[in-house]
C-alpha cells in the first residue's frame, strides 16, 4: 500500500478534480499542500457538482480527514465562504473532519489589493488577483500573519506591525493610503473564533495516520509548468507545484509519499499569459475549447487550447518524479480526422527536447509535430480498452512512449465511473 501525491503535469486545469475524487474514496486522509484559492477542482458526485478551491476533495466524501497543509496560503474569509457554500449543498463539515495547519500563512485584504494594483500598473502576468503572490512574498519575508497568531493578541499585534511597515511603504509607491490597521485588526479578531477551531498541528495528524497505516492522498493545485522554480518563469504561480512540495507543504517526510500520479489532458490548455508552443488560434483550437468546456473553475476565464505537448509533459515527468499519468479528456478528441503531438521544439534551426530556461527563448520555440490518424467512433464513457477504437489506443500508446511514463488511468468523461484503471496507485 502506498500514499499517493497527485500533481498536474501541464499548466494546470488537467482534470485533477475527477481523479482526486476517484482516489479520495479509497483514501483515509486527503491533503492540500500548496497554492491558495486561486485554483480549483470541480467534482461531480451523483447529481451534485462541487467547486472547491481550498477544501480538499475528500471533504465531500464523508468519513475522511481533510487537511489544509502549511504550504497553502489561506484567505480565512474565502475559506469560511467555501465551507458555507459546501455545507449548503448538504456536506457536513466539523473540526473533526477538517484540519487547518496552524502554521499556514494568511492572505489578507491588503494582499488582494496589492495584487490588483500590480496587475493594473501594466506588465502583469494575468494573476487571479486573489493575493496569492503577495502572501507568499510575506511568508518568505518572515512578516506574515499565520493561523496560530490569531490565538494571541500580543503576537497578532507584533505581526501586524512587521507586516504594515512593509506594506505601507509599498502602497505609498502606488499612490495609495496606508492600511487601516484598526480595521484590519478588528476583522482578524472577528474571524479568529470561526477559524481557530479547525487549527491543528497537521504534521502530527499525518504522522499518526502514517503510523496507523492509513492511506494518505496529497492533492496538488495548478500544474508542474506553473511551478515557481521549474515552470515557464515568470509566467508561473507563486508556489512549488511539483510532488516534492507535498512533503514540505504538509510536514510529512519524503519517504511518506510512495507514488506520484501526474494528471494530463489528451491535449493542452493554459490560462493567462505566457509561452504556449502548441497553441492553436484557429478553428481547431476553438473546437477543443468548446468540446472540453475550457473555462477556469475559479475565475471562469477562457483557456487557451492546443495539441498535446509531449516534450513538456516528459519534462514534467522527470522534474516531478511522476510514476504514472492519468490521461484525461480523451473523448474531446473524438471526430478529428487528424491529431498532432509535439515531439520536439525548433529554435533558430536547432532541435530541442526540453523547454529552454528563459522567457524569450520559450516564446521563440516552434513545435515539431508528429501526426496521427484520428477516430470517428465515440470514446465517451469507455471503461475498458476494448471500448476504445484502435486509433485511440495507438494515440495513447505513443504518448506513453514519448513522455516515458505509463498511463495508469484513462478518463473518458467527467463522470467518475468512466475511467479505465490500468494501475491503482494505492496498490503500488
PDB file of N, CA and C in Angstrom, residues 84-184:
ATOM      1  N   UNK A  84     -19.300  27.426   3.949  1.00  0.00           N
ATOM      2  CA  UNK A  84     -20.738  27.711   3.960  1.00  0.00           C
ATOM      3  C   UNK A  84     -21.406  27.234   2.680  1.00  0.00           C
ATOM      4  N   UNK A  85     -20.736  27.426   1.545  1.00  0.00           N
ATOM      5  CA  UNK A  85     -21.313  27.029   0.267  1.00  0.00           C
ATOM      6  C   UNK A  85     -21.455  25.512   0.166  1.00  0.00           C
ATOM      7  N   UNK A  86     -20.418  24.802   0.579  1.00  0.00           N
ATOM      8  CA  UNK A  86     -20.450  23.337   0.510  1.00  0.00           C
ATOM      9  C   UNK A  86     -21.435  22.775   1.541  1.00  0.00           C
ATOM     10  N   UNK A  87     -21.493  23.408   2.699  1.00  0.00           N
ATOM     11  CA  UNK A  87     -22.453  22.980   3.723  1.00  0.00           C
ATOM     12  C   UNK A  87     -23.886  23.125   3.210  1.00  0.00           C
ATOM     13  N   UNK A  88     -24.129  24.196   2.454  1.00  0.00           N
ATOM     14  CA  UNK A  88     -25.461  24.416   1.886  1.00  0.00           C
ATOM     15  C   UNK A  88     -25.834  23.344   0.872  1.00  0.00           C
ATOM     16  N   UNK A  89     -24.829  22.642   0.356  1.00  0.00           N
ATOM     17  CA  UNK A  89     -25.080  21.545  -0.577  1.00  0.00           C
ATOM     18  C   UNK A  89     -25.253  20.212   0.146  1.00  0.00           C
ATOM     19  N   UNK A  90     -25.286  20.267   1.466  1.00  0.00           N
ATOM     20  CA  UNK A  90     -25.563  19.060   2.239  1.00  0.00           C
ATOM     21  C   UNK A  90     -24.354  18.358   2.818  1.00  0.00           C
ATOM     22  N   UNK A  91     -23.167  18.951   2.680  1.00  0.00           N
ATOM     23  CA  UNK A  91     -21.954  18.347   3.223  1.00  0.00           C
ATOM     24  C   UNK A  91     -21.741  18.849   4.642  1.00  0.00           C
ATOM     25  N   UNK A  92     -21.546  17.924   5.571  1.00  0.00           N
ATOM     26  CA  UNK A  92     -21.306  18.302   6.958  1.00  0.00           C
ATOM     27  C   UNK A  92     -19.798  18.454   7.189  1.00  0.00           C
ATOM     28  N   UNK A  93     -19.419  19.609   7.721  1.00  0.00           N
ATOM     29  CA  UNK A  93     -18.004  19.889   7.969  1.00  0.00           C
ATOM     30  C   UNK A  93     -17.831  20.274   9.430  1.00  0.00           C
ATOM     31  N   UNK A  94     -16.974  19.549  10.118  1.00  0.00           N
ATOM     32  CA  UNK A  94     -16.704  19.831  11.525  1.00  0.00           C
ATOM     33  C   UNK A  94     -15.204  19.915  11.743  1.00  0.00           C
ATOM     34  N   UNK A  95     -14.813  20.333  12.943  1.00  0.00           N
ATOM     35  CA  UNK A  95     -13.394  20.395  13.276  1.00  0.00           C
ATOM     36  C   UNK A  95     -12.753  19.016  13.278  1.00  0.00           C
ATOM     37  N   UNK A  96     -13.564  17.984  13.404  1.00  0.00           N
ATOM     38  CA  UNK A  96     -13.024  16.630  13.321  1.00  0.00           C
ATOM     39  C   UNK A  96     -12.732  16.210  11.901  1.00  0.00           C
ATOM     40  N   UNK A  97     -13.468  16.796  10.944  1.00  0.00           N
ATOM     41  CA  UNK A  97     -13.293  16.457   9.523  1.00  0.00           C
ATOM     42  C   UNK A  97     -12.196  17.274   8.863  1.00  0.00           C
ATOM     43  N   UNK A  98     -12.081  18.547   9.257  1.00  0.00           N
ATOM     44  CA  UNK A  98     -11.199  19.493   8.574  1.00  0.00           C
ATOM     45  C   UNK A  98     -10.108  19.970   9.524  1.00  0.00           C
ATOM     46  N   UNK A  99      -8.861  19.814   9.104  1.00  0.00           N
ATOM     47  CA  UNK A  99      -7.718  20.254   9.890  1.00  0.00           C
ATOM     48  C   UNK A  99      -6.947  21.305   9.084  1.00  0.00           C
ATOM     49  N   UNK A 100      -6.786  22.483   9.679  1.00  0.00           N
ATOM     50  CA  UNK A 100      -6.068  23.579   9.053  1.00  0.00           C
ATOM     51  C   UNK A 100      -4.734  23.765   9.771  1.00  0.00           C
ATOM     52  N   UNK A 101      -3.636  23.712   9.026  1.00  0.00           N
ATOM     53  CA  UNK A 101      -2.316  23.840   9.635  1.00  0.00           C
ATOM     54  C   UNK A 101      -2.216  25.142  10.418  1.00  0.00           C
ATOM     55  N   UNK A 102      -1.848  25.037  11.684  1.00  0.00           N
ATOM     56  CA  UNK A 102      -1.764  26.248  12.490  1.00  0.00           C
ATOM     57  C   UNK A 102      -0.571  27.122  12.106  1.00  0.00           C
ATOM     58  N   UNK A 103       0.352  26.580  11.319  1.00  0.00           N
ATOM     59  CA  UNK A 103       1.475  27.378  10.832  1.00  0.00           C
ATOM     60  C   UNK A 103       1.312  27.812   9.382  1.00  0.00           C
ATOM     61  N   UNK A 104       0.094  27.715   8.838  1.00  0.00           N
ATOM     62  CA  UNK A 104      -0.190  28.229   7.495  1.00  0.00           C
ATOM     63  C   UNK A 104      -0.291  29.747   7.543  1.00  0.00           C
ATOM     64  N   UNK A 105       0.192  30.408   6.493  1.00  0.00           N
ATOM     65  CA  UNK A 105       0.148  31.870   6.423  1.00  0.00           C
ATOM     66  C   UNK A 105      -1.168  32.336   5.822  1.00  0.00           C
ATOM     67  N   UNK A 106      -1.601  33.518   6.259  1.00  0.00           N
ATOM     68  CA  UNK A 106      -2.899  34.050   5.858  1.00  0.00           C
ATOM     69  C   UNK A 106      -2.784  35.029   4.694  1.00  0.00           C
ATOM     70  N   UNK A 107      -3.803  34.998   3.847  1.00  0.00           N
ATOM     71  CA  UNK A 107      -3.997  36.023   2.829  1.00  0.00           C
ATOM     72  C   UNK A 107      -4.950  37.060   3.425  1.00  0.00           C
ATOM     73  N   UNK A 108      -4.536  38.307   3.394  1.00  0.00           N
ATOM     74  CA  UNK A 108      -5.321  39.390   3.972  1.00  0.00           C
ATOM     75  C   UNK A 108      -5.812  40.323   2.860  1.00  0.00           C
ATOM     76  N   UNK A 109      -6.768  41.189   3.160  1.00  0.00           N
ATOM     77  CA  UNK A 109      -7.262  42.118   2.123  1.00  0.00           C
ATOM     78  C   UNK A 109      -6.156  42.936   1.472  1.00  0.00           C
ATOM     79  N   UNK A 110      -5.128  43.313   2.244  1.00  0.00           N
ATOM     80  CA  UNK A 110      -4.041  44.096   1.667  1.00  0.00           C
ATOM     81  C   UNK A 110      -3.291  43.320   0.581  1.00  0.00           C
ATOM     82  N   UNK A 111      -3.271  41.986   0.669  1.00  0.00           N
ATOM     83  CA  UNK A 111      -2.627  41.179  -0.367  1.00  0.00           C
ATOM     84  C   UNK A 111      -3.426  41.221  -1.669  1.00  0.00           C
ATOM     85  N   UNK A 112      -4.738  41.134  -1.546  1.00  0.00           N
ATOM     86  CA  UNK A 112      -5.582  41.222  -2.739  1.00  0.00           C
ATOM     87  C   UNK A 112      -5.439  42.588  -3.404  1.00  0.00           C
ATOM     88  N   UNK A 113      -5.405  43.627  -2.590  1.00  0.00           N
ATOM     89  CA  UNK A 113      -5.293  44.986  -3.129  1.00  0.00           C
ATOM     90  C   UNK A 113      -3.962  45.173  -3.861  1.00  0.00           C
ATOM     91  N   UNK A 114      -2.872  44.682  -3.265  1.00  0.00           N
ATOM     92  CA  UNK A 114      -1.565  44.810  -3.898  1.00  0.00           C
ATOM     93  C   UNK A 114      -1.501  44.019  -5.203  1.00  0.00           C
ATOM     94  N   UNK A 115      -2.090  42.841  -5.201  1.00  0.00           N
ATOM     95  CA  UNK A 115      -2.137  42.017  -6.407  1.00  0.00           C
ATOM     96  C   UNK A 115      -2.799  42.784  -7.552  1.00  0.00           C
ATOM     97  N   UNK A 116      -3.931  43.398  -7.278  1.00  0.00           N
ATOM     98  CA  UNK A 116      -4.656  44.155  -8.312  1.00  0.00           C
ATOM     99  C   UNK A 116      -3.897  45.404  -8.738  1.00  0.00           C
ATOM    100  N   UNK A 117      -3.291  46.091  -7.778  1.00  0.00           N
ATOM    101  CA  UNK A 117      -2.512  47.286  -8.119  1.00  0.00           C
ATOM    102  C   UNK A 117      -1.404  46.949  -9.102  1.00  0.00           C
ATOM    103  N   UNK A 118      -0.730  45.848  -8.868  1.00  0.00           N
ATOM    104  CA  UNK A 118       0.366  45.452  -9.751  1.00  0.00           C
ATOM    105  C   UNK A 118      -0.136  45.048 -11.129  1.00  0.00           C
ATOM    106  N   UNK A 119      -1.243  44.325 -11.182  1.00  0.00           N
ATOM    107  CA  UNK A 119      -1.791  43.924 -12.481  1.00  0.00           C
ATOM    108  C   UNK A 119      -2.244  45.137 -13.282  1.00  0.00           C
ATOM    109  N   UNK A 120      -2.850  46.098 -12.581  1.00  0.00           N
ATOM    110  CA  UNK A 120      -3.356  47.287 -13.271  1.00  0.00           C
ATOM    111  C   UNK A 120      -2.263  48.250 -13.684  1.00  0.00           C
ATOM    112  N   UNK A 121      -1.089  48.142 -13.041  1.00  0.00           N
ATOM    113  CA  UNK A 121       0.013  49.045 -13.344  1.00  0.00           C
ATOM    114  C   UNK A 121       0.699  48.709 -14.664  1.00  0.00           C
ATOM    115  N   UNK A 122       0.340  47.576 -15.247  1.00  0.00           N
ATOM    116  CA  UNK A 122       0.962  47.149 -16.502  1.00  0.00           C
ATOM    117  C   UNK A 122       2.042  46.125 -16.259  1.00  0.00           C
ATOM    118  N   UNK A 123       2.231  45.274 -17.244  1.00  0.00           N
ATOM    119  CA  UNK A 123       3.253  44.241 -17.119  1.00  0.00           C
ATOM    120  C   UNK A 123       2.835  43.065 -16.269  1.00  0.00           C
ATOM    121  N   UNK A 124       1.531  42.948 -15.984  1.00  0.00           N
ATOM    122  CA  UNK A 124       1.039  41.823 -15.198  1.00  0.00           C
ATOM    123  C   UNK A 124       1.108  40.526 -15.985  1.00  0.00           C
ATOM    124  N   UNK A 125       0.975  39.415 -15.256  1.00  0.00           N
ATOM    125  CA  UNK A 125       1.057  38.107 -15.918  1.00  0.00           C
ATOM    126  C   UNK A 125      -0.303  37.422 -15.970  1.00  0.00           C
ATOM    127  N   UNK A 126      -1.351  38.136 -15.566  1.00  0.00           N
ATOM    128  CA  UNK A 126      -2.683  37.536 -15.593  1.00  0.00           C
ATOM    129  C   UNK A 126      -2.986  36.735 -14.354  1.00  0.00           C
ATOM    130  N   UNK A 127      -2.652  37.270 -13.182  1.00  0.00           N
ATOM    131  CA  UNK A 127      -2.976  36.557 -11.947  1.00  0.00           C
ATOM    132  C   UNK A 127      -4.478  36.593 -11.705  1.00  0.00           C
ATOM    133  N   UNK A 128      -4.917  35.821 -10.733  1.00  0.00           N
ATOM    134  CA  UNK A 128      -6.338  35.811 -10.371  1.00  0.00           C
ATOM    135  C   UNK A 128      -6.706  36.970  -9.450  1.00  0.00           C
ATOM    136  N   UNK A 129      -5.713  37.791  -9.068  1.00  0.00           N
ATOM    137  CA  UNK A 129      -5.921  38.973  -8.213  1.00  0.00           C
ATOM    138  C   UNK A 129      -6.444  38.592  -6.832  1.00  0.00           C
ATOM    139  N   UNK A 130      -6.098  37.421  -6.378  1.00  0.00           N
ATOM    140  CA  UNK A 130      -6.602  36.962  -5.079  1.00  0.00           C
ATOM    141  C   UNK A 130      -5.571  37.066  -3.966  1.00  0.00           C
ATOM    142  N   UNK A 131      -4.447  37.685  -4.274  1.00  0.00           N
ATOM    143  CA  UNK A 131      -3.456  37.948  -3.244  1.00  0.00           C
ATOM    144  C   UNK A 131      -2.485  36.822  -2.977  1.00  0.00           C
ATOM    145  N   UNK A 132      -2.467  35.829  -3.837  1.00  0.00           N
ATOM    146  CA  UNK A 132      -1.635  34.652  -3.581  1.00  0.00           C
ATOM    147  C   UNK A 132      -0.143  35.019  -3.571  1.00  0.00           C
ATOM    148  N   UNK A 133       0.305  35.661  -4.642  1.00  0.00           N
ATOM    149  CA  UNK A 133       1.710  36.011  -4.748  1.00  0.00           C
ATOM    150  C   UNK A 133       2.190  36.910  -3.612  1.00  0.00           C
ATOM    151  N   UNK A 134       1.496  38.022  -3.350  1.00  0.00           N
ATOM    152  CA  UNK A 134       1.919  38.872  -2.228  1.00  0.00           C
ATOM    153  C   UNK A 134       1.932  38.148  -0.886  1.00  0.00           C
ATOM    154  N   UNK A 135       1.016  37.215  -0.676  1.00  0.00           N
ATOM    155  CA  UNK A 135       1.012  36.459   0.586  1.00  0.00           C
ATOM    156  C   UNK A 135       2.250  35.571   0.687  1.00  0.00           C
ATOM    157  N   UNK A 136       2.630  34.922  -0.403  1.00  0.00           N
ATOM    158  CA  UNK A 136       3.844  34.111  -0.381  1.00  0.00           C
ATOM    159  C   UNK A 136       5.095  34.988  -0.195  1.00  0.00           C
ATOM    160  N   UNK A 137       5.073  36.189  -0.760  1.00  0.00           N
ATOM    161  CA  UNK A 137       6.195  37.102  -0.550  1.00  0.00           C
ATOM    162  C   UNK A 137       6.376  37.394   0.938  1.00  0.00           C
ATOM    163  N   UNK A 138       5.276  37.647   1.631  1.00  0.00           N
ATOM    164  CA  UNK A 138       5.361  37.944   3.065  1.00  0.00           C
ATOM    165  C   UNK A 138       5.781  36.715   3.868  1.00  0.00           C
ATOM    166  N   UNK A 139       5.370  35.538   3.409  1.00  0.00           N
ATOM    167  CA  UNK A 139       5.820  34.313   4.077  1.00  0.00           C
ATOM    168  C   UNK A 139       7.340  34.201   4.000  1.00  0.00           C
ATOM    169  N   UNK A 140       7.875  34.360   2.812  1.00  0.00           N
ATOM    170  CA  UNK A 140       9.321  34.247   2.633  1.00  0.00           C
ATOM    171  C   UNK A 140      10.045  35.409   3.319  1.00  0.00           C
ATOM    172  N   UNK A 141       9.395  36.571   3.381  1.00  0.00           N
ATOM    173  CA  UNK A 141       9.983  37.724   4.047  1.00  0.00           C
ATOM    174  C   UNK A 141       9.871  37.686   5.560  1.00  0.00           C
ATOM    175  N   UNK A 142       9.267  36.616   6.078  1.00  0.00           N
ATOM    176  CA  UNK A 142       9.136  36.392   7.521  1.00  0.00           C
ATOM    177  C   UNK A 142       8.341  37.491   8.231  1.00  0.00           C
ATOM    178  N   UNK A 143       7.336  38.001   7.529  1.00  0.00           N
ATOM    179  CA  UNK A 143       6.500  39.024   8.146  1.00  0.00           C
ATOM    180  C   UNK A 143       5.010  38.661   8.061  1.00  0.00           C
ATOM    181  N   UNK A 144       4.695  37.432   7.706  1.00  0.00           N
ATOM    182  CA  UNK A 144       3.306  37.023   7.524  1.00  0.00           C
ATOM    183  C   UNK A 144       2.583  36.854   8.853  1.00  0.00           C
ATOM    184  N   UNK A 145       1.269  36.960   8.784  1.00  0.00           N
ATOM    185  CA  UNK A 145       0.405  36.562   9.894  1.00  0.00           C
ATOM    186  C   UNK A 145       0.011  35.110   9.643  1.00  0.00           C
ATOM    187  N   UNK A 146       0.216  34.254  10.647  1.00  0.00           N
ATOM    188  CA  UNK A 146      -0.119  32.842  10.492  1.00  0.00           C
ATOM    189  C   UNK A 146      -1.362  32.504  11.309  1.00  0.00           C
ATOM    190  N   UNK A 147      -1.931  31.347  10.998  1.00  0.00           N
ATOM    191  CA  UNK A 147      -3.168  30.944  11.665  1.00  0.00           C
ATOM    192  C   UNK A 147      -3.004  30.996  13.180  1.00  0.00           C
ATOM    193  N   UNK A 148      -1.912  30.473  13.699  1.00  0.00           N
ATOM    194  CA  UNK A 148      -1.726  30.394  15.146  1.00  0.00           C
ATOM    195  C   UNK A 148      -1.614  31.777  15.794  1.00  0.00           C
ATOM    196  N   UNK A 149      -1.260  32.813  15.012  1.00  0.00           N
ATOM    197  CA  UNK A 149      -1.149  34.164  15.567  1.00  0.00           C
ATOM    198  C   UNK A 149      -2.498  34.734  15.969  1.00  0.00           C
ATOM    199  N   UNK A 150      -3.573  34.184  15.408  1.00  0.00           N
ATOM    200  CA  UNK A 150      -4.914  34.672  15.742  1.00  0.00           C
ATOM    201  C   UNK A 150      -5.311  34.333  17.175  1.00  0.00           C
ATOM    202  N   UNK A 151      -4.590  33.419  17.790  1.00  0.00           N
ATOM    203  CA  UNK A 151      -4.951  32.961  19.138  1.00  0.00           C
ATOM    204  C   UNK A 151      -4.394  33.842  20.244  1.00  0.00           C
ATOM    205  N   UNK A 152      -3.523  34.806  19.888  1.00  0.00           N
ATOM    206  CA  UNK A 152      -2.897  35.620  20.925  1.00  0.00           C
ATOM    207  C   UNK A 152      -2.781  37.057  20.416  1.00  0.00           C
ATOM    208  N   UNK A 153      -3.447  37.997  21.089  1.00  0.00           N
ATOM    209  CA  UNK A 153      -3.494  39.380  20.617  1.00  0.00           C
ATOM    210  C   UNK A 153      -2.122  40.036  20.616  1.00  0.00           C
ATOM    211  N   UNK A 154      -1.294  39.754  21.607  1.00  0.00           N
ATOM    212  CA  UNK A 154       0.032  40.363  21.656  1.00  0.00           C
ATOM    213  C   UNK A 154       0.861  39.922  20.446  1.00  0.00           C
ATOM    214  N   UNK A 155       0.791  38.639  20.134  1.00  0.00           N
ATOM    215  CA  UNK A 155       1.512  38.130  18.963  1.00  0.00           C
ATOM    216  C   UNK A 155       0.941  38.722  17.682  1.00  0.00           C
ATOM    217  N   UNK A 156      -0.374  38.784  17.586  1.00  0.00           N
ATOM    218  CA  UNK A 156      -1.017  39.346  16.399  1.00  0.00           C
ATOM    219  C   UNK A 156      -0.590  40.795  16.194  1.00  0.00           C
ATOM    220  N   UNK A 157      -0.549  41.587  17.264  1.00  0.00           N
ATOM    221  CA  UNK A 157      -0.153  42.989  17.135  1.00  0.00           C
ATOM    222  C   UNK A 157       1.284  43.107  16.631  1.00  0.00           C
ATOM    223  N   UNK A 158       2.158  42.254  17.126  1.00  0.00           N
ATOM    224  CA  UNK A 158       3.557  42.295  16.684  1.00  0.00           C
ATOM    225  C   UNK A 158       3.679  41.920  15.213  1.00  0.00           C
ATOM    226  N   UNK A 159       2.901  40.923  14.787  1.00  0.00           N
ATOM    227  CA  UNK A 159       2.944  40.514  13.382  1.00  0.00           C
ATOM    228  C   UNK A 159       2.379  41.615  12.473  1.00  0.00           C
ATOM    229  N   UNK A 160       1.332  42.280  12.921  1.00  0.00           N
ATOM    230  CA  UNK A 160       0.758  43.361  12.116  1.00  0.00           C
ATOM    231  C   UNK A 160       1.736  44.527  11.992  1.00  0.00           C
ATOM    232  N   UNK A 161       2.459  44.829  13.059  1.00  0.00           N
ATOM    233  CA  UNK A 161       3.450  45.904  12.991  1.00  0.00           C
ATOM    234  C   UNK A 161       4.498  45.599  11.922  1.00  0.00           C
ATOM    235  N   UNK A 162       5.011  44.372  11.924  1.00  0.00           N
ATOM    236  CA  UNK A 162       6.031  43.996  10.943  1.00  0.00           C
ATOM    237  C   UNK A 162       5.461  44.011   9.525  1.00  0.00           C
ATOM    238  N   UNK A 163       4.254  43.548   9.395  1.00  0.00           N
ATOM    239  CA  UNK A 163       3.624  43.460   8.075  1.00  0.00           C
ATOM    240  C   UNK A 163       3.335  44.833   7.493  1.00  0.00           C
ATOM    241  N   UNK A 164       2.760  45.703   8.280  1.00  0.00           N
ATOM    242  CA  UNK A 164       2.336  47.005   7.759  1.00  0.00           C
ATOM    243  C   UNK A 164       3.506  47.943   7.525  1.00  0.00           C
ATOM    244  N   UNK A 165       4.603  47.776   8.280  1.00  0.00           N
ATOM    245  CA  UNK A 165       5.794  48.577   8.000  1.00  0.00           C
ATOM    246  C   UNK A 165       6.252  48.362   6.559  1.00  0.00           C
ATOM    247  N   UNK A 166       6.072  47.152   6.072  1.00  0.00           N
ATOM    248  CA  UNK A 166       6.444  46.821   4.686  1.00  0.00           C
ATOM    249  C   UNK A 166       5.366  47.269   3.701  1.00  0.00           C
ATOM    250  N   UNK A 167       4.127  46.941   3.992  1.00  0.00           N
ATOM    251  CA  UNK A 167       3.061  47.194   3.015  1.00  0.00           C
ATOM    252  C   UNK A 167       2.706  48.668   2.879  1.00  0.00           C
ATOM    253  N   UNK A 168       2.798  49.412   3.944  1.00  0.00           N
ATOM    254  CA  UNK A 168       2.505  50.838   3.821  1.00  0.00           C
ATOM    255  C   UNK A 168       3.503  51.526   2.894  1.00  0.00           C
ATOM    256  N   UNK A 169       4.757  51.083   2.932  1.00  0.00           N
ATOM    257  CA  UNK A 169       5.760  51.630   2.013  1.00  0.00           C
ATOM    258  C   UNK A 169       5.429  51.260   0.571  1.00  0.00           C
ATOM    259  N   UNK A 170       5.026  50.023   0.360  1.00  0.00           N
ATOM    260  CA  UNK A 170       4.632  49.597  -0.990  1.00  0.00           C
ATOM    261  C   UNK A 170       3.430  50.395  -1.488  1.00  0.00           C
ATOM    262  N   UNK A 171       2.487  50.619  -0.617  1.00  0.00           N
ATOM    263  CA  UNK A 171       1.271  51.343  -1.008  1.00  0.00           C
ATOM    264  C   UNK A 171       1.583  52.793  -1.360  1.00  0.00           C
ATOM    265  N   UNK A 172       2.518  53.400  -0.648  1.00  0.00           N
ATOM    266  CA  UNK A 172       2.904  54.770  -0.987  1.00  0.00           C
ATOM    267  C   UNK A 172       3.478  54.820  -2.398  1.00  0.00           C
ATOM    268  N   UNK A 173       4.234  53.790  -2.745  1.00  0.00           N
ATOM    269  CA  UNK A 173       4.788  53.734  -4.088  1.00  0.00           C
ATOM    270  C   UNK A 173       3.732  53.635  -5.170  1.00  0.00           C
ATOM    271  N   UNK A 174       2.574  53.106  -4.817  1.00  0.00           N
ATOM    272  CA  UNK A 174       1.451  53.009  -5.757  1.00  0.00           C
ATOM    273  C   UNK A 174       0.458  54.153  -5.588  1.00  0.00           C
ATOM    274  N   UNK A 175       0.832  55.137  -4.767  1.00  0.00           N
ATOM    275  CA  UNK A 175      -0.049  56.279  -4.566  1.00  0.00           C
ATOM    276  C   UNK A 175      -1.280  55.972  -3.732  1.00  0.00           C
ATOM    277  N   UNK A 176      -1.181  54.969  -2.859  1.00  0.00           N
ATOM    278  CA  UNK A 176      -2.317  54.542  -2.040  1.00  0.00           C
ATOM    279  C   UNK A 176      -2.112  54.946  -0.579  1.00  0.00           C
ATOM    280  N   UNK A 177      -3.222  55.101   0.127  1.00  0.00           N
ATOM    281  CA  UNK A 177      -3.178  55.420   1.548  1.00  0.00           C
ATOM    282  C   UNK A 177      -2.679  54.216   2.338  1.00  0.00           C
ATOM    283  N   UNK A 178      -2.140  54.438   3.536  1.00  0.00           N
ATOM    284  CA  UNK A 178      -1.715  53.317   4.379  1.00  0.00           C
ATOM    285  C   UNK A 178      -2.892  52.402   4.710  1.00  0.00           C
ATOM    286  N   UNK A 179      -2.571  51.175   5.100  1.00  0.00           N
ATOM    287  CA  UNK A 179      -3.592  50.216   5.527  1.00  0.00           C
ATOM    288  C   UNK A 179      -4.262  50.736   6.804  1.00  0.00           C
ATOM    289  N   UNK A 180      -5.557  50.580   6.876  1.00  0.00           N
ATOM    290  CA  UNK A 180      -6.297  50.918   8.099  1.00  0.00           C
ATOM    291  C   UNK A 180      -6.036  49.810   9.118  1.00  0.00           C
ATOM    292  N   UNK A 181      -5.046  50.026   9.973  1.00  0.00           N
ATOM    293  CA  UNK A 181      -4.615  48.984  10.891  1.00  0.00           C
ATOM    294  C   UNK A 181      -5.726  48.562  11.836  1.00  0.00           C
ATOM    295  N   UNK A 182      -6.481  49.524  12.350  1.00  0.00           N
ATOM    296  CA  UNK A 182      -7.533  49.219  13.313  1.00  0.00           C
ATOM    297  C   UNK A 182      -8.607  48.344  12.680  1.00  0.00           C
ATOM    298  N   UNK A 183      -8.957  48.658  11.419  1.00  0.00           N
ATOM    299  CA  UNK A 183      -9.994  47.879  10.742  1.00  0.00           C
ATOM    300  C   UNK A 183      -9.510  46.464  10.457  1.00  0.00           C
ATOM    301  N   UNK A 184      -8.252  46.336  10.023  1.00  0.00           N
ATOM    302  CA  UNK A 184      -7.700  45.013   9.737  1.00  0.00           C
ATOM    303  C   UNK A 184      -7.618  44.186  11.014  1.00  0.00           C
TER     304      UNK A 184
END
